[in-house]
XYZ file of C-alpha atoms in Angstrom:
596
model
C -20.239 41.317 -76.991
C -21.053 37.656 -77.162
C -18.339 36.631 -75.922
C -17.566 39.047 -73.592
C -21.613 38.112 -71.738
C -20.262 34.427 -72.131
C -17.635 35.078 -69.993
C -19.547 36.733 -67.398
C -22.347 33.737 -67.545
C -19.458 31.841 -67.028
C -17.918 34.005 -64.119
C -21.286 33.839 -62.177
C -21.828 30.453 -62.839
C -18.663 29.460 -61.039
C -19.457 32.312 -58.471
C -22.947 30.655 -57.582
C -21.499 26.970 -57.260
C -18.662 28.050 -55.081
C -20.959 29.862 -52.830
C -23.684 26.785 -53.243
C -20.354 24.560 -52.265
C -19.623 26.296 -49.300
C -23.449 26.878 -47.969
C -23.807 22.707 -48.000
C -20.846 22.617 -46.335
C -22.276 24.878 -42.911
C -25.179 23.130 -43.572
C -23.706 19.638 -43.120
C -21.292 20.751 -40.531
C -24.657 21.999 -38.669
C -26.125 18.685 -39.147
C -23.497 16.880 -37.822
C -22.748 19.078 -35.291
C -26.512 18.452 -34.162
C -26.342 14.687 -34.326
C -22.323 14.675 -32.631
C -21.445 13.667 -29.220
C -18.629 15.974 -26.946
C -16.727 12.996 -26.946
C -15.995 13.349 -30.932
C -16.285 16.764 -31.739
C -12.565 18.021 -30.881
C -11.695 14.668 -33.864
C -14.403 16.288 -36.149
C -13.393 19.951 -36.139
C -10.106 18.882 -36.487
C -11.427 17.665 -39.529
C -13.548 20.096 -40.372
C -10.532 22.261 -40.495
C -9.145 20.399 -42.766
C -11.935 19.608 -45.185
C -12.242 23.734 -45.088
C -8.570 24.260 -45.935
C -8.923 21.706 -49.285
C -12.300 23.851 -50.070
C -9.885 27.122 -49.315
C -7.581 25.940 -51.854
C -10.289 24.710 -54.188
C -11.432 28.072 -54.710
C -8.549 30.113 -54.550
C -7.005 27.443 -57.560
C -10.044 28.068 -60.221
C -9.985 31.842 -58.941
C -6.383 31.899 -60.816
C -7.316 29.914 -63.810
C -10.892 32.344 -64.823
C -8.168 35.297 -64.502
C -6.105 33.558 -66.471
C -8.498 32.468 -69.259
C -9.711 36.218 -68.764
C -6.499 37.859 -69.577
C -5.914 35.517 -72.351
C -9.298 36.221 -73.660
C -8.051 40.025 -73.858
C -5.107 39.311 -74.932
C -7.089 37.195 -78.242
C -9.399 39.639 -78.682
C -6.459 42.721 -79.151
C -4.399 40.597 -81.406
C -7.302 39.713 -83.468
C -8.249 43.517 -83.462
C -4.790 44.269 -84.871
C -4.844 41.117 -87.543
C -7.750 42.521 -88.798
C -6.054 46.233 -89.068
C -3.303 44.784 -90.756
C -5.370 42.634 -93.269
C -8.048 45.845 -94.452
C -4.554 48.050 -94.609
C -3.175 45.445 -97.319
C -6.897 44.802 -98.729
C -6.873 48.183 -98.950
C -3.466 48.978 -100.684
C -4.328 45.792 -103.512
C -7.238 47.452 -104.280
C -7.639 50.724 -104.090
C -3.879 52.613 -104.447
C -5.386 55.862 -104.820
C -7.226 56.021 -101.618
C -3.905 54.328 -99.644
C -2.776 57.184 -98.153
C -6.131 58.398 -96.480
C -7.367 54.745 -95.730
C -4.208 53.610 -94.210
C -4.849 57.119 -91.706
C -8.711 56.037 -91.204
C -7.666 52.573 -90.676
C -4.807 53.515 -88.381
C -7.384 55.679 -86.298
C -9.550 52.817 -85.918
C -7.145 50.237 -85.262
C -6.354 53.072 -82.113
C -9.598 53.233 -81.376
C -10.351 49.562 -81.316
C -7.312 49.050 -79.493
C -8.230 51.629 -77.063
C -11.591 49.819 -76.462
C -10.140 46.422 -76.283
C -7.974 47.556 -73.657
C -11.036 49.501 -71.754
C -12.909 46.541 -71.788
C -10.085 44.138 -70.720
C -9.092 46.254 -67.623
C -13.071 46.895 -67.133
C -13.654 42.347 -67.349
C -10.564 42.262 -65.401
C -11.355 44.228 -62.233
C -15.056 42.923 -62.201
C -13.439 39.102 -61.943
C -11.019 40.622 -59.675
C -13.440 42.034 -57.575
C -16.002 39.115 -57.358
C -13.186 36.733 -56.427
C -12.065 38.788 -53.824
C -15.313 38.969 -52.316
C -15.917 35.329 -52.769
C -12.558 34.719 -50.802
C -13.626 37.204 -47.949
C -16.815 35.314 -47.258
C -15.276 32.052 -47.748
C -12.590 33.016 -45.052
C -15.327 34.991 -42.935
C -17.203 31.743 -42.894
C -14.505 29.163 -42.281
C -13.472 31.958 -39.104
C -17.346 31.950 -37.780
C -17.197 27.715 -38.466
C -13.535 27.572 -36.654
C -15.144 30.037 -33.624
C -18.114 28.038 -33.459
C -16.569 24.441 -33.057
C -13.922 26.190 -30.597
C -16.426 27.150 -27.865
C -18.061 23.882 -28.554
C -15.335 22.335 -27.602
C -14.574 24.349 -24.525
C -17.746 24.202 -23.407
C -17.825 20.200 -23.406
C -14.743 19.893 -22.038
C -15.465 22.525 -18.922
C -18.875 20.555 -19.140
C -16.753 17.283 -18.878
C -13.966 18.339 -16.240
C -16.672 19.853 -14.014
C -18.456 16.566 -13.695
C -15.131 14.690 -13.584
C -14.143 17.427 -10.472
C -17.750 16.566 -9.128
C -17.315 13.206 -9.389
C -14.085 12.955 -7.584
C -15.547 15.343 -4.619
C -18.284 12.776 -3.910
C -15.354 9.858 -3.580
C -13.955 12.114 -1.482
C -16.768 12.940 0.558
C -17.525 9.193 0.802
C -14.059 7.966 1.879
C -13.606 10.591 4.375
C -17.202 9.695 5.756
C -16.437 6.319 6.097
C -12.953 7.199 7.245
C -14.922 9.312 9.933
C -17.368 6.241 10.997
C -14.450 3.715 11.258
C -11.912 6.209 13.512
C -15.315 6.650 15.406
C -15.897 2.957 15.837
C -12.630 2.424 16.498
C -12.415 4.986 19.225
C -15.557 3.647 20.754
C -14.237 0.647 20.978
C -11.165 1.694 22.251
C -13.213 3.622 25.140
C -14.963 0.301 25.955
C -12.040 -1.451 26.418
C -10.039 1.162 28.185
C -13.477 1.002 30.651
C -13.166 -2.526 30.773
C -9.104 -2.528 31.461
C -10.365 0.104 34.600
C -12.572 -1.664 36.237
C -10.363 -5.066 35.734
C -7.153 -3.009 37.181
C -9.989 -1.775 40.341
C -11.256 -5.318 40.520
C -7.071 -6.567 40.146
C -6.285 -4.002 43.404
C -9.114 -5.089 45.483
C -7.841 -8.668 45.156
C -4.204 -7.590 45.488
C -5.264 -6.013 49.273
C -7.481 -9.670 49.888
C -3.901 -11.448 48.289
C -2.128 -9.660 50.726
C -4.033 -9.977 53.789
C -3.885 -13.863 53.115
C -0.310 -13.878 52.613
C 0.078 -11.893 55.802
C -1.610 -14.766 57.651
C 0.288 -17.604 55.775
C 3.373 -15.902 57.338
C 2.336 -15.614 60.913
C 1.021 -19.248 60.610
C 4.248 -20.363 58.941
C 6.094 -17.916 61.679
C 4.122 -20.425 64.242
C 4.974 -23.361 62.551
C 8.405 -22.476 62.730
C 8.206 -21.453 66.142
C 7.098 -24.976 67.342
C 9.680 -27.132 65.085
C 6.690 -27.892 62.660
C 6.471 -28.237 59.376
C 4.635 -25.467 56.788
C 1.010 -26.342 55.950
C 0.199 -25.288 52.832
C -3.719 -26.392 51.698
C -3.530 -27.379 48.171
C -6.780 -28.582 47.897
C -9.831 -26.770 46.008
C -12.022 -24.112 47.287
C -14.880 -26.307 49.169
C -17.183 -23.449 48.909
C -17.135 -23.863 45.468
C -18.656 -27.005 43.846
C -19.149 -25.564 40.417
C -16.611 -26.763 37.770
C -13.930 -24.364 36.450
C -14.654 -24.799 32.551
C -12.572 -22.666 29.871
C -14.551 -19.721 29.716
C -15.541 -17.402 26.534
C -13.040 -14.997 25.188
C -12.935 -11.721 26.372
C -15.658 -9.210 25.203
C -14.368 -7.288 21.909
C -11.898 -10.233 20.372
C -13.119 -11.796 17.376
C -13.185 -15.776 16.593
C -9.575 -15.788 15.243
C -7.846 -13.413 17.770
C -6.374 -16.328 19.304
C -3.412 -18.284 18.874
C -2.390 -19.860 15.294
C -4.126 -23.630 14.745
C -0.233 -24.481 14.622
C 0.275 -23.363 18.628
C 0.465 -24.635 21.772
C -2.031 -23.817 24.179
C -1.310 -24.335 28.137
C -3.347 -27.226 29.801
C -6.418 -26.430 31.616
C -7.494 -26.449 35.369
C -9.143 -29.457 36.849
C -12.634 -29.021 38.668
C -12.235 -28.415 41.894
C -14.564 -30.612 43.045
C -12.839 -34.017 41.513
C -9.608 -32.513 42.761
C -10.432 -32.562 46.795
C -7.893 -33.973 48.365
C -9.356 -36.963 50.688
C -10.157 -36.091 54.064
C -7.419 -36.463 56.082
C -4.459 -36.827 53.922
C -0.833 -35.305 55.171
C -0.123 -32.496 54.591
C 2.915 -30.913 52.926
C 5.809 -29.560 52.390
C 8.526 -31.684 54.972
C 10.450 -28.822 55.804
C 9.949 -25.151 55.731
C 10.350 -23.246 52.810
C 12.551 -21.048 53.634
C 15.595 -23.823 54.015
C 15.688 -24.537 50.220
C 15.669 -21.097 48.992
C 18.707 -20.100 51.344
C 19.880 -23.484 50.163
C 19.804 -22.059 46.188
C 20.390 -18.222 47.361
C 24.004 -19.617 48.563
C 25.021 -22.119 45.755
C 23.717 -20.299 42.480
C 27.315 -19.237 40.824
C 28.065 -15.601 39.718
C 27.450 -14.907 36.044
C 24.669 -17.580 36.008
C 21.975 -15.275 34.615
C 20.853 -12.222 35.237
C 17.999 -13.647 37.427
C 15.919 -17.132 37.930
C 12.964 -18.167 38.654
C 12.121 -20.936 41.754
C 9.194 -22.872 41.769
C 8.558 -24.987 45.012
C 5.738 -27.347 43.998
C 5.086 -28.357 47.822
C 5.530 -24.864 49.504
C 3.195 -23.392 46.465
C 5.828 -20.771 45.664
C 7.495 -19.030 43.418
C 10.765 -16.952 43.579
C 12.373 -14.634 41.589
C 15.893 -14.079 42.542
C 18.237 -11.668 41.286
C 22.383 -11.558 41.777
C 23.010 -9.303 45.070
C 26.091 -7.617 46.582
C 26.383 -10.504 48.867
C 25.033 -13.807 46.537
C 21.269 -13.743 45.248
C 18.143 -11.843 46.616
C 14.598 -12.803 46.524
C 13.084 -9.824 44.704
C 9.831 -11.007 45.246
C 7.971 -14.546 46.149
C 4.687 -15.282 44.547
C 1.981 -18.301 46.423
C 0.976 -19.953 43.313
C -0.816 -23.101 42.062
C 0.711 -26.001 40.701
C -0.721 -29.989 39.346
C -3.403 -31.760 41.148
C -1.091 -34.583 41.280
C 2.574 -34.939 42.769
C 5.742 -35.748 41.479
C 6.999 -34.904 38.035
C 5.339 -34.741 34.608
C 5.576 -37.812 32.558
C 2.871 -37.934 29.919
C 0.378 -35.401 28.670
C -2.748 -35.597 30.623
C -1.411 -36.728 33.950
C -1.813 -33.566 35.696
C 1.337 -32.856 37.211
C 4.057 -29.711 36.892
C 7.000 -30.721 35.559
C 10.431 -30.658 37.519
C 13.743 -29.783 36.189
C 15.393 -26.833 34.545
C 13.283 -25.095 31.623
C 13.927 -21.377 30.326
C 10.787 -18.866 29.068
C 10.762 -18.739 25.502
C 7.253 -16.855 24.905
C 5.238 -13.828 26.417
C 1.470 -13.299 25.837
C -0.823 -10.227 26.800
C -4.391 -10.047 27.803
C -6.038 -10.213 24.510
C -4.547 -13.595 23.634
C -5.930 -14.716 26.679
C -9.100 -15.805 27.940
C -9.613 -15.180 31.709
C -8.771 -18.471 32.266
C -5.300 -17.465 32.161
C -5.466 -14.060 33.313
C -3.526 -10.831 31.813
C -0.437 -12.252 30.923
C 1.552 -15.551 30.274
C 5.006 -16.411 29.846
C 5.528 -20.090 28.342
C 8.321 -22.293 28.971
C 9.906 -24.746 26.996
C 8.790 -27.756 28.364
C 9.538 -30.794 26.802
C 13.070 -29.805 26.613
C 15.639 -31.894 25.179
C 16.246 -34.358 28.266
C 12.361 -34.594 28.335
C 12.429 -35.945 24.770
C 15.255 -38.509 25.389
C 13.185 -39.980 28.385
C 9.947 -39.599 26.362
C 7.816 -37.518 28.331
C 4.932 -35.914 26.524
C 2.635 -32.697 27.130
C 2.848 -29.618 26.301
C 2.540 -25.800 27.053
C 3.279 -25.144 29.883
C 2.653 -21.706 31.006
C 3.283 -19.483 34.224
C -0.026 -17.112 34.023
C -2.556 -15.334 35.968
C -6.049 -17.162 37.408
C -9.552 -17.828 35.996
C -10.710 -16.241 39.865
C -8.599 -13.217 40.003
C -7.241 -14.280 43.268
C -5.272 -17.435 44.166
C -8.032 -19.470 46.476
C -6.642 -23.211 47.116
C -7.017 -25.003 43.553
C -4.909 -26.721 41.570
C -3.927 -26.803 37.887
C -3.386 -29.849 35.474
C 0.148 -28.913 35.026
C 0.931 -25.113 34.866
C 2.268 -22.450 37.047
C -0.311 -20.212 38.255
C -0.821 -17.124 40.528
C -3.159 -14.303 41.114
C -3.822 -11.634 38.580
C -2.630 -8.592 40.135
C 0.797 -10.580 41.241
C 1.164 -11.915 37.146
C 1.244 -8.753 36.588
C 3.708 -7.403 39.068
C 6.097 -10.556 38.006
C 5.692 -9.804 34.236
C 6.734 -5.510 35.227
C 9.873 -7.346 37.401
C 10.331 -9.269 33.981
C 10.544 -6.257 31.319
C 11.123 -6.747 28.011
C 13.984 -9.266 28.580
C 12.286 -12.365 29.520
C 13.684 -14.419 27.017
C 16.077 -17.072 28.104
C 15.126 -16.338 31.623
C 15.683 -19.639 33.276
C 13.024 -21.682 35.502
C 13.938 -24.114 38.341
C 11.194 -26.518 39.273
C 11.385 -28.574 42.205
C 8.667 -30.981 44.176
C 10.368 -29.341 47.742
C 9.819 -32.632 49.511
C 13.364 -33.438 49.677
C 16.334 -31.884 51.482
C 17.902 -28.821 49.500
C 21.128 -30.488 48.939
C 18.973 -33.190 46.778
C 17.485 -30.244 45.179
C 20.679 -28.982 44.724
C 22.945 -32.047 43.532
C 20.122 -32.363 40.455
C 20.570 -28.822 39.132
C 23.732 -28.434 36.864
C 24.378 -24.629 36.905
C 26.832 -24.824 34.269
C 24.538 -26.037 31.807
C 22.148 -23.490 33.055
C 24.489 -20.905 31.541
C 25.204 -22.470 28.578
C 22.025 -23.541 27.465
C 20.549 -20.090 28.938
C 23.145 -18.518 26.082
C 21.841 -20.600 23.567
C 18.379 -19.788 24.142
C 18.794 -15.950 24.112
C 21.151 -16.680 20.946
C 18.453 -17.698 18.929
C 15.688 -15.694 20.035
C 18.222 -12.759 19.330
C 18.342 -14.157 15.830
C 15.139 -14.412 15.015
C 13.770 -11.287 16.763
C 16.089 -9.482 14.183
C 14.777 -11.820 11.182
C 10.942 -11.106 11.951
C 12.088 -7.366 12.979
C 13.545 -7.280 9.287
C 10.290 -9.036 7.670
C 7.924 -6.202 9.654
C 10.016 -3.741 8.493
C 9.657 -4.671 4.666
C 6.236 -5.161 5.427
C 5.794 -1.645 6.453
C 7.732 0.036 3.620
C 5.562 -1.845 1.006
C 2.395 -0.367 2.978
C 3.958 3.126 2.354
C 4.800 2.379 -1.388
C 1.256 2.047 -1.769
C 2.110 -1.026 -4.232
C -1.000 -3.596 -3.477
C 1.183 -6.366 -5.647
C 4.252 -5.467 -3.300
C 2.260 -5.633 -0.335
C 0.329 -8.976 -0.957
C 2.864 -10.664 -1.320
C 3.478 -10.565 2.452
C 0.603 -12.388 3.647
C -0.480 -16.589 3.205
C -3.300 -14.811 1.013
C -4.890 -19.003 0.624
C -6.172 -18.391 4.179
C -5.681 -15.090 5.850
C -8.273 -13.289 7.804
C -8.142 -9.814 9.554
C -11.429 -10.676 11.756
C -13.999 -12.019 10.096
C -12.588 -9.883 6.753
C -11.030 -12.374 4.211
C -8.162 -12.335 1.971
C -9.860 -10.768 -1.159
C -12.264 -7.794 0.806
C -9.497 -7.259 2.530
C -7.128 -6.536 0.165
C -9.929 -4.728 -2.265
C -10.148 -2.163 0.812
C -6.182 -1.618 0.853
C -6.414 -0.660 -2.674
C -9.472 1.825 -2.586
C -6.778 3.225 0.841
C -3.418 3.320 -1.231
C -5.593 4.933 -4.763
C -7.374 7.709 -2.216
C -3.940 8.642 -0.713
C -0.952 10.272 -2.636
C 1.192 9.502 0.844
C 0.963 6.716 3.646
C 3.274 6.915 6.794
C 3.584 4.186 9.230
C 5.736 4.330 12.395
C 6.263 1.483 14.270
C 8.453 0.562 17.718
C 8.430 -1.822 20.215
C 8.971 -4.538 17.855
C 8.961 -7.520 19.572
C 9.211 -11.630 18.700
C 6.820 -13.127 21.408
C 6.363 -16.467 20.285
C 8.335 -18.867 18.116
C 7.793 -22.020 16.946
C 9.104 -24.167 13.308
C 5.873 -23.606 11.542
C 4.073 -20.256 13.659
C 5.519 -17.213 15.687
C 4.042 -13.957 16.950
C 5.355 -10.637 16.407
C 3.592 -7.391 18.442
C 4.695 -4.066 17.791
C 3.163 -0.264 18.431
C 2.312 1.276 15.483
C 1.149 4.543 14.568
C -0.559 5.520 11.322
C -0.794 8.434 8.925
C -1.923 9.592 5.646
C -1.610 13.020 3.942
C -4.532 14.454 5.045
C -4.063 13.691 8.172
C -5.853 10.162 9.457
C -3.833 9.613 12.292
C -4.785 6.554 14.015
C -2.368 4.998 17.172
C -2.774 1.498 18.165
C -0.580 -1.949 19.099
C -0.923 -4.849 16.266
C -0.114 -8.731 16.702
C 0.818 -10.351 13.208
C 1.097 -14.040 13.229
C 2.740 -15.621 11.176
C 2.950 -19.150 9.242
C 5.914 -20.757 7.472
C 4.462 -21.441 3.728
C 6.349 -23.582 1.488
C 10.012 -22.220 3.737
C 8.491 -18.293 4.149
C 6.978 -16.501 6.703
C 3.628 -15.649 5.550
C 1.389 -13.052 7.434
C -1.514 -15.387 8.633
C -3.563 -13.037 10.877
C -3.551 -9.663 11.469
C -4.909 -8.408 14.998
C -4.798 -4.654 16.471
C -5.342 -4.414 20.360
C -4.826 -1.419 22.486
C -1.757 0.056 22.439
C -1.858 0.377 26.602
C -1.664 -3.497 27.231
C 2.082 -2.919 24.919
C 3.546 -0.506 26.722
């Protein structure tokens, strides 16, 4: 019996320290649990499954060995039970012979009997051990399931916990962008309504002096009619408006264009007006031209070959007009004659600063709109190339010289220091007779004090062609090189690839406004990492100004995202030739109306 209540001390003993093992194991995990962040608690009951598995096998390993010292404890106890049979039946035989026979039978009776209670006991030990470890496994498994449940909804709850303040998150960034999305298509569209205001009341204001233009060029002609009439020469006044005295200084850019909306530090711009009052011709000076207009352009009308161009433009210095002429069924028309103001001072251009118009042949190699302009120089301006190369090889300087609109609106008597200019509403009517094929579109100055023949003998018409061919040539060529550059432009603004897209612009000095390089590009990125998709559409592409280091390129653009921003607008990149590539320099959007 002794060793039979050892082996149940022993039994329970075990019992207890499993369960003791397993209750300081919930009791840490508790502990931990209560000290552990969300962020670590999917790595710790990952871990806790594990250390529960090793305690699982623990268990179930010393469960095996007590049943096996248990059965082998039986199995002892039997065989002793028998070696002791065996050793009274012999003890019994040596010394007492007589009583064999009914010894051996009460010793065989008890060896049964003791067998029989060996056995009883053994199956009796055996299912109690049984029994307890089976229980013991049930609650170890029943507590590793609870422990497993337990750190499961944990962990769904942190990580709804974590992707609802992740979704939360990413709704207020969304709420934000499309706020400020909102404000900016707002300001933009305000802006947009200010200018198209301001474009209305300048095209009112441009029609009001278009009737005044035309009312004075109604009474030029019946004066010149006169003149003719009598044998007289055309007077044409020249001279400033004397009831002005104020001077005409370069005025400030237009309302709504920034510091930098203007031209490159690399271009040209044209030369400026004088004052009128320092340019007032001295009372009583002749007055000019020698002969009436009207003689030289017949002169040119009948002498300009076929397959010359496709139109030119005549400037009479003295008359103060300019012709377009275009090829007719019967030699060249006049499509339309424009008065217009030329230098203060006669005769032809020979430095920079001498304020004169230059004579010969020169071709228009540029086109600006009104928001490159200050009023100065109206709505539009097409530039010449003046110096050209026979310029050069007699050394005469200036530069830009432009045929454009007037600071006034109207064309009252003033002069220029060397451009080409008319009234506003007329710029505008040449630049709609002009289109979008200006370039190579060759100009004919002349002083018109001379006989037409002179006039005539000094222009070479052949050259005209040629060089006209040469111009149009390489504009052609590089319209299609900056129409390929835009193009790559635009695809790396849909890739959405800010590295991609940088590397388009002269990022050492670019400006869009007063918006440098690096919050300008930081703005692009928050753009291309809110959108999944960024569509850009863009005609009209069009090379308006070219020189070795600068050139202009305008084009209509309209832009798109996946949720639908939409914005529509016309854009003016400049560009600047760093270390032999075209860099975007500036970056200027204007209204899409003054395009098209």
């Amino acid at each position: 019996m002794r060793v039979w209540d050892g082996i149940n001390r022993y039994l329970a003993f075990r019992l207890k320290e499993l369960e003791f093992r397993v209750q300081t194991w919930k009791r840490s995990r508790e502990i931990s649990r209560a000290y552990d962040t969300p962020s670590t608690r999917r790595q710790k009951a990952v871990s806790a499954d594990y250390y529960t598995f090793r305690l699982r096998i623990m268990a179930g390993v010393k469960l095996i060995g007590v049943a096996l010292a248990l059965f082998l404890v039986g199995f002892g106890a039997v065989k002793l039970v028998a070696f002791a049979s065996s050793a009274m039946s012999e003890y019994a035989e040596n010394r007492a012979p007589a009583h064999a026979d009914g010894k051996a039978a009460a010793a065989d009776k008890a060896a049964e009997a003791a067998e029989k209670k060996a056995s009883a006991a053994e199956k009796k030990v055996a299912a109690s051990a049984a029994r307890k470890v089976t229980a013991a496994a049930k609650k170890a498994v029943a507590a590793e399931k609870k422990a497993a449940d337990a750190a499961k909804k944990a962990l769904l709850a942190a990580e709804k916990k974590a992707a609802a303040a992740e979704k939360k998150a990413a709704d207020a960034a969304r709420k934000a962008l499309s706020a400020a999305e909102k404000k900016a298509a707002a300001a933009e569209k305000k802006t947009a309504n200010v200018a198209k205001k301001a474009l209305s009341a300048a095209e009112k204001k441009a029609a009001a002096e278009k009737k005044a233009a035309d009312a004075a060029k109604k009474a030029l002609s019946a004066t010149e009619k006169k003149a003719d009439g009598r044998g007289q020469a055309a007077v044409v006044d020249g001279g400033p408006d004397s009831g002005d005295g104020g001077s005409l200084a370069e005025p400030e850019p237009l309302p709504g264009l920034s510091d930098d909306s203007g031209l490159p530090e690399t271009a040209v711009l044209p030369e400026g007006y004088s004052s009128p009052a320092a340019s007032s011709p001295a009372a009583g000076a002749p007055a000019a031209p020698a002969q009436p207009a009207n003689k030289l352009v017949e002169a040119f009308q009948g002498a300009i070959p076929r397959g010359t161009s496709d139109r030119l433009i005549l400037v009479n210095k003295a008359a103060k007009q300019m012709y377009l002429l275009k090829p007719g069924p019967d030699g060249w028309d006049v499509a339309r004659a424009f008065p217009v103001a030329t230098g203060e001072n006669d005769g032809r251009k020979v430095v920079e600063g001498d304020k004169k118009t230059p004579e010969g042949v020169y071709f228009i190699v540029g086109r600006k709109h009104r928001s490159e302009l200050t009023h100065m120089y109206g709505p539009a301006a097409f530039i010449t190339d003046y110096p050209n190369e026979q310029d050069r090889r007699e050394q005469r300087t200036g530069h830009g010289i432009w045929i454009h609109g007037s600071e006034r609106g109207n064309l009252p008597p003033f002069f220029t220091q060397g451009c080409v200019a008319t009234s506003n509403p007329e710029i505008l009517e040449f630049a709609s007779l002009m289109g979008r094929d200006w370039a190579g579109t060759p100009v004919v100055i002349v002083s018109g004090e001379e006989e037409a023949r002179k006039h005539l003998a000094s222009v070479d018409f052949g050259a005209i062609k040629t060089r006209r061919s040469e111009v149009i040539s390489h504009y052609n060529e590089k319209q299609a090189e900056f129409e390929k550059l835009v193009n790559g432009w635009k695809a790396a603004w849909e890739s959405r690839d800010i590295e991609k897209y940088s590397s388009f612009y002269l990022t050492s000095s670019f400006m869009e406004g007063s918006t440098k390089w690096d919050a300008f590009r930081d703005r692009k990125n928050r753009l291309f990492n809110a959108y999944s998709a960024i569509y850009v559409d863009l005609s009209n592409i069009t090379l308006t100004e070219y020189t070795e280091n600068a050139a202009t390129v305008k084009f209509h653009q309209v832009y798109n995202t996946n949720v639908g921003n939409k914005m529509e607008n016309a854009k003016r990149l400049i560009f600047r030739k760093d270390q032999g590539n075209w860099k975007i320099y500036r970056e200027i959007p204007f209204p899409k109306e003054e395009l098209l």
